[in-house]
Short mmCIF file of C-alpha atoms in Angstrom, two decimals:
data_model
loop_
_atom_site.label_atom_id
_atom_site.label_comp_id
_atom_site.label_asym_id
_atom_site.label_seq_id
_atom_site.Cartn_x
_atom_site.Cartn_y
_atom_site.Cartn_z
CA MET A 1 0.08 0.09 -0.08
CA THR A 2 0.94 3.49 -0.46
CA ILE A 3 0.38 6.78 1.42
CA ASP A 4 0.10 9.92 -0.08
CA LYS A 5 -0.42 12.89 1.93
CA ASN A 6 -1.08 16.67 1.12
CA GLN A 7 -1.48 19.18 4.02
CA THR A 8 -3.60 22.39 3.58
CA GLY A 9 -3.58 24.51 6.43
CA GLU A 10 -5.83 22.68 9.18
CA LYS A 11 -7.11 19.61 6.40
CA THR A 12 -4.78 16.60 6.14
CA VAL A 13 -5.58 14.33 2.57
CA LEU A 14 -4.39 11.11 2.85
CA SER A 15 -4.61 9.03 -0.51
CA LEU A 16 -4.29 5.26 0.27
CA SER A 17 -3.53 2.98 -3.05
CA GLY A 18 -3.01 -0.62 -2.71
CA ARG A 19 -4.58 -3.14 -0.04
CA LEU A 20 -5.23 -1.94 3.52
CA ASP A 21 -4.16 -5.58 5.40
CA THR A 22 -2.71 -6.84 8.15
CA THR A 23 0.44 -6.04 6.36
CA THR A 24 0.12 -2.39 5.67
CA ALA A 25 -2.12 -1.69 8.59
CA PRO A 26 0.80 -0.66 10.52
CA GLN A 27 2.15 1.61 8.17
CA LEU A 28 -1.27 3.66 7.95
CA GLN A 29 -1.48 4.00 11.54
CA GLU A 30 1.84 5.41 11.96
CA THR A 31 0.49 7.92 9.33
CA LEU A 32 -3.05 8.42 10.18
CA ILE A 33 -2.73 9.05 14.32
CA PRO A 34 0.03 11.72 13.95
CA ALA A 35 -2.14 13.90 11.36
CA PHE A 36 -4.48 14.63 13.65
CA ASP A 37 -1.68 16.72 15.82
CA GLY A 38 -1.71 19.03 12.86
CA ALA A 39 -4.85 19.41 10.98
CA LYS A 40 -8.51 19.48 12.32
CA GLU A 41 -10.05 17.30 9.45
CA VAL A 42 -8.33 14.52 7.95
CA GLU A 43 -9.66 12.61 4.70
CA LEU A 44 -8.67 9.18 3.67
CA ASP A 45 -9.33 9.09 -0.18
CA PHE A 46 -9.77 5.09 -0.92
CA ALA A 47 -9.95 6.15 -4.87
CA GLY A 48 -6.68 3.70 -5.09
CA LEU A 49 -7.68 1.40 -2.16
CA THR A 50 -8.60 -2.31 -3.42
CA TYR A 51 -9.14 -4.38 -0.19
CA VAL A 52 -9.05 -3.60 3.66
CA SER A 53 -8.99 -6.37 6.09
CA SER A 54 -10.34 -6.35 10.08
CA ALA A 55 -6.42 -5.08 10.82
CA GLY A 56 -7.73 -2.12 8.51
CA LEU A 57 -10.53 -1.46 9.92
CA ARG A 58 -9.22 -1.37 13.26
CA VAL A 59 -6.61 1.23 12.28
CA LEU A 60 -9.95 3.09 11.19
CA LEU A 61 -11.97 2.98 14.14
CA MET A 62 -8.23 3.83 16.14
CA GLY A 63 -8.46 6.99 13.69
CA GLN A 64 -12.29 7.74 14.47
CA LYS A 65 -11.77 7.70 18.04
CA THR A 66 -8.27 9.76 17.69
CA ALA A 67 -10.59 12.60 15.82
CA LYS A 68 -13.05 12.64 18.50
CA ALA A 69 -10.38 12.72 21.12
CA LYS A 70 -8.97 15.95 19.42
CA GLY A 71 -11.94 17.58 18.43
CA GLY A 72 -11.42 17.29 14.51
CA SER A 73 -13.00 14.89 12.09
CA MET A 74 -12.63 11.88 9.51
CA THR A 75 -13.89 11.41 6.38
CA LEU A 76 -13.57 8.83 3.82
CA THR A 77 -13.97 9.38 0.21
CA HIS A 78 -14.12 7.92 -3.25
CA VAL A 79 -14.80 4.39 -1.18
CA SER A 80 -15.78 1.28 -3.92
CA GLY A 81 -18.56 -0.54 -3.90
CA GLU A 82 -16.60 -3.62 -2.46
CA ILE A 83 -15.33 -1.75 0.36
CA MET A 84 -18.50 -0.58 1.18
CA GLU A 85 -19.93 -3.53 1.61
CA VAL A 86 -17.43 -4.48 4.21
CA PHE A 87 -18.02 -1.50 5.82
CA GLU A 88 -21.53 -2.17 6.22
CA MET A 89 -21.60 -6.30 6.67
CA THR A 90 -19.07 -5.04 10.02
CA GLY A 91 -21.25 -2.16 11.13
CA PHE A 92 -18.64 0.42 10.46
CA ALA A 93 -20.75 2.55 7.62
CA ASP A 94 -22.89 3.60 11.19
CA MET A 95 -19.50 4.87 12.48
CA LEU A 96 -17.69 6.56 10.18
CA THR A 97 -18.21 9.58 7.95
CA PHE A 98 -18.26 9.19 4.18
CA VAL A 99 -18.15 11.76 1.82
#
Protein backbone atom coordinates (compact mmCIF):
# COMPACT_ATOMS: atom_id res chain seq x y z
CA MET A 1 0.00 0.00 0.00
CA THR A 2 1.14 3.53 -0.67
CA ILE A 3 0.02 6.63 1.22
CA ASP A 4 0.31 10.10 -0.28
CA LYS A 5 -0.07 12.92 2.24
CA ASN A 6 -1.21 16.43 1.31
CA GLN A 7 -1.77 19.07 3.99
CA THR A 8 -3.48 22.39 3.38
CA GLY A 9 -4.10 24.54 6.44
CA GLU A 10 -6.03 22.49 8.98
CA LYS A 11 -6.91 19.72 6.53
CA THR A 12 -4.81 16.68 5.69
CA VAL A 13 -5.68 14.33 2.83
CA LEU A 14 -4.24 10.82 2.90
CA SER A 15 -4.64 9.11 -0.47
CA LEU A 16 -4.40 5.33 -0.12
CA SER A 17 -3.71 2.86 -2.90
CA GLY A 18 -3.29 -0.90 -2.82
CA ARG A 19 -4.38 -3.21 0.00
CA LEU A 20 -5.06 -2.23 3.61
CA ASP A 21 -4.36 -5.49 5.41
CA THR A 22 -2.37 -6.99 8.29
CA THR A 23 0.91 -6.11 6.62
CA THR A 24 0.07 -2.50 5.74
CA ALA A 25 -2.24 -1.48 8.62
CA PRO A 26 0.70 -0.43 10.85
CA GLN A 27 1.89 1.89 8.07
CA LEU A 28 -1.51 3.62 8.01
CA GLN A 29 -1.59 3.83 11.80
CA GLU A 30 1.85 5.50 11.85
CA THR A 31 0.60 8.11 9.37
CA LEU A 32 -3.04 8.56 10.41
CA ILE A 33 -2.83 9.03 14.18
CA PRO A 34 -0.12 11.76 14.12
CA ALA A 35 -2.00 13.54 11.30
CA PHE A 36 -4.47 14.79 13.92
CA ASP A 37 -1.68 16.70 15.68
CA GLY A 38 -1.41 19.11 12.76
CA ALA A 39 -4.92 19.03 11.32
CA LYS A 40 -8.50 19.41 12.50
CA GLU A 41 -9.81 17.44 9.53
CA VAL A 42 -8.30 14.29 8.05
CA GLU A 43 -9.71 12.94 4.80
CA LEU A 44 -8.91 9.42 3.66
CA ASP A 45 -9.16 9.12 -0.11
CA PHE A 46 -9.88 5.47 -0.95
CA ALA A 47 -9.89 5.93 -4.76
CA GLY A 48 -6.89 3.63 -5.17
CA LEU A 49 -7.70 1.20 -2.35
CA THR A 50 -8.66 -2.31 -3.46
CA TYR A 51 -9.06 -4.23 -0.19
CA VAL A 52 -9.61 -3.69 3.55
CA SER A 53 -9.06 -6.42 6.16
CA SER A 54 -10.05 -6.52 9.82
CA ALA A 55 -6.63 -5.10 10.72
CA GLY A 56 -7.39 -2.12 8.48
CA LEU A 57 -10.79 -1.69 10.10
CA ARG A 58 -9.12 -1.56 13.51
CA VAL A 59 -6.84 1.30 12.39
CA LEU A 60 -9.81 3.20 10.95
CA LEU A 61 -11.62 2.83 14.29
CA MET A 62 -8.53 4.13 16.08
CA GLY A 63 -8.46 7.10 13.71
CA GLN A 64 -12.13 7.86 14.35
CA LYS A 65 -11.60 7.73 18.13
CA THR A 66 -8.50 9.94 17.87
CA ALA A 67 -10.41 12.50 15.78
CA LYS A 68 -13.20 12.72 18.35
CA ALA A 69 -10.76 12.93 21.27
CA LYS A 70 -8.93 15.85 19.62
CA GLY A 71 -12.09 17.66 18.50
CA GLY A 72 -11.45 16.95 14.83
CA SER A 73 -13.05 14.89 12.10
CA MET A 74 -12.15 12.00 9.84
CA THR A 75 -13.93 11.44 6.54
CA LEU A 76 -13.63 8.79 3.84
CA THR A 77 -14.03 9.61 0.15
CA HIS A 78 -14.14 7.61 -3.10
CA VAL A 79 -15.00 4.34 -1.35
CA SER A 80 -15.61 1.52 -3.85
CA GLY A 81 -18.74 -0.60 -3.72
CA GLU A 82 -16.76 -3.65 -2.60
CA ILE A 83 -15.14 -1.84 0.31
CA MET A 84 -18.42 -0.15 1.27
CA GLU A 85 -19.97 -3.61 1.43
CA VAL A 86 -17.31 -4.60 4.00
CA PHE A 87 -18.14 -1.49 6.04
CA GLU A 88 -21.85 -2.27 5.90
CA MET A 89 -21.43 -5.95 6.85
CA THR A 90 -19.23 -5.08 9.85
CA GLY A 91 -21.29 -2.12 11.08
CA PHE A 92 -18.50 0.35 10.30
CA ALA A 93 -20.76 2.18 7.85
CA ASP A 94 -22.60 3.55 10.89
CA MET A 95 -19.41 4.59 12.71
CA LEU A 96 -17.50 6.31 9.91
CA THR A 97 -18.28 9.47 7.93
CA PHE A 98 -18.42 9.21 4.14
CA VAL A 99 -18.50 12.14 1.69
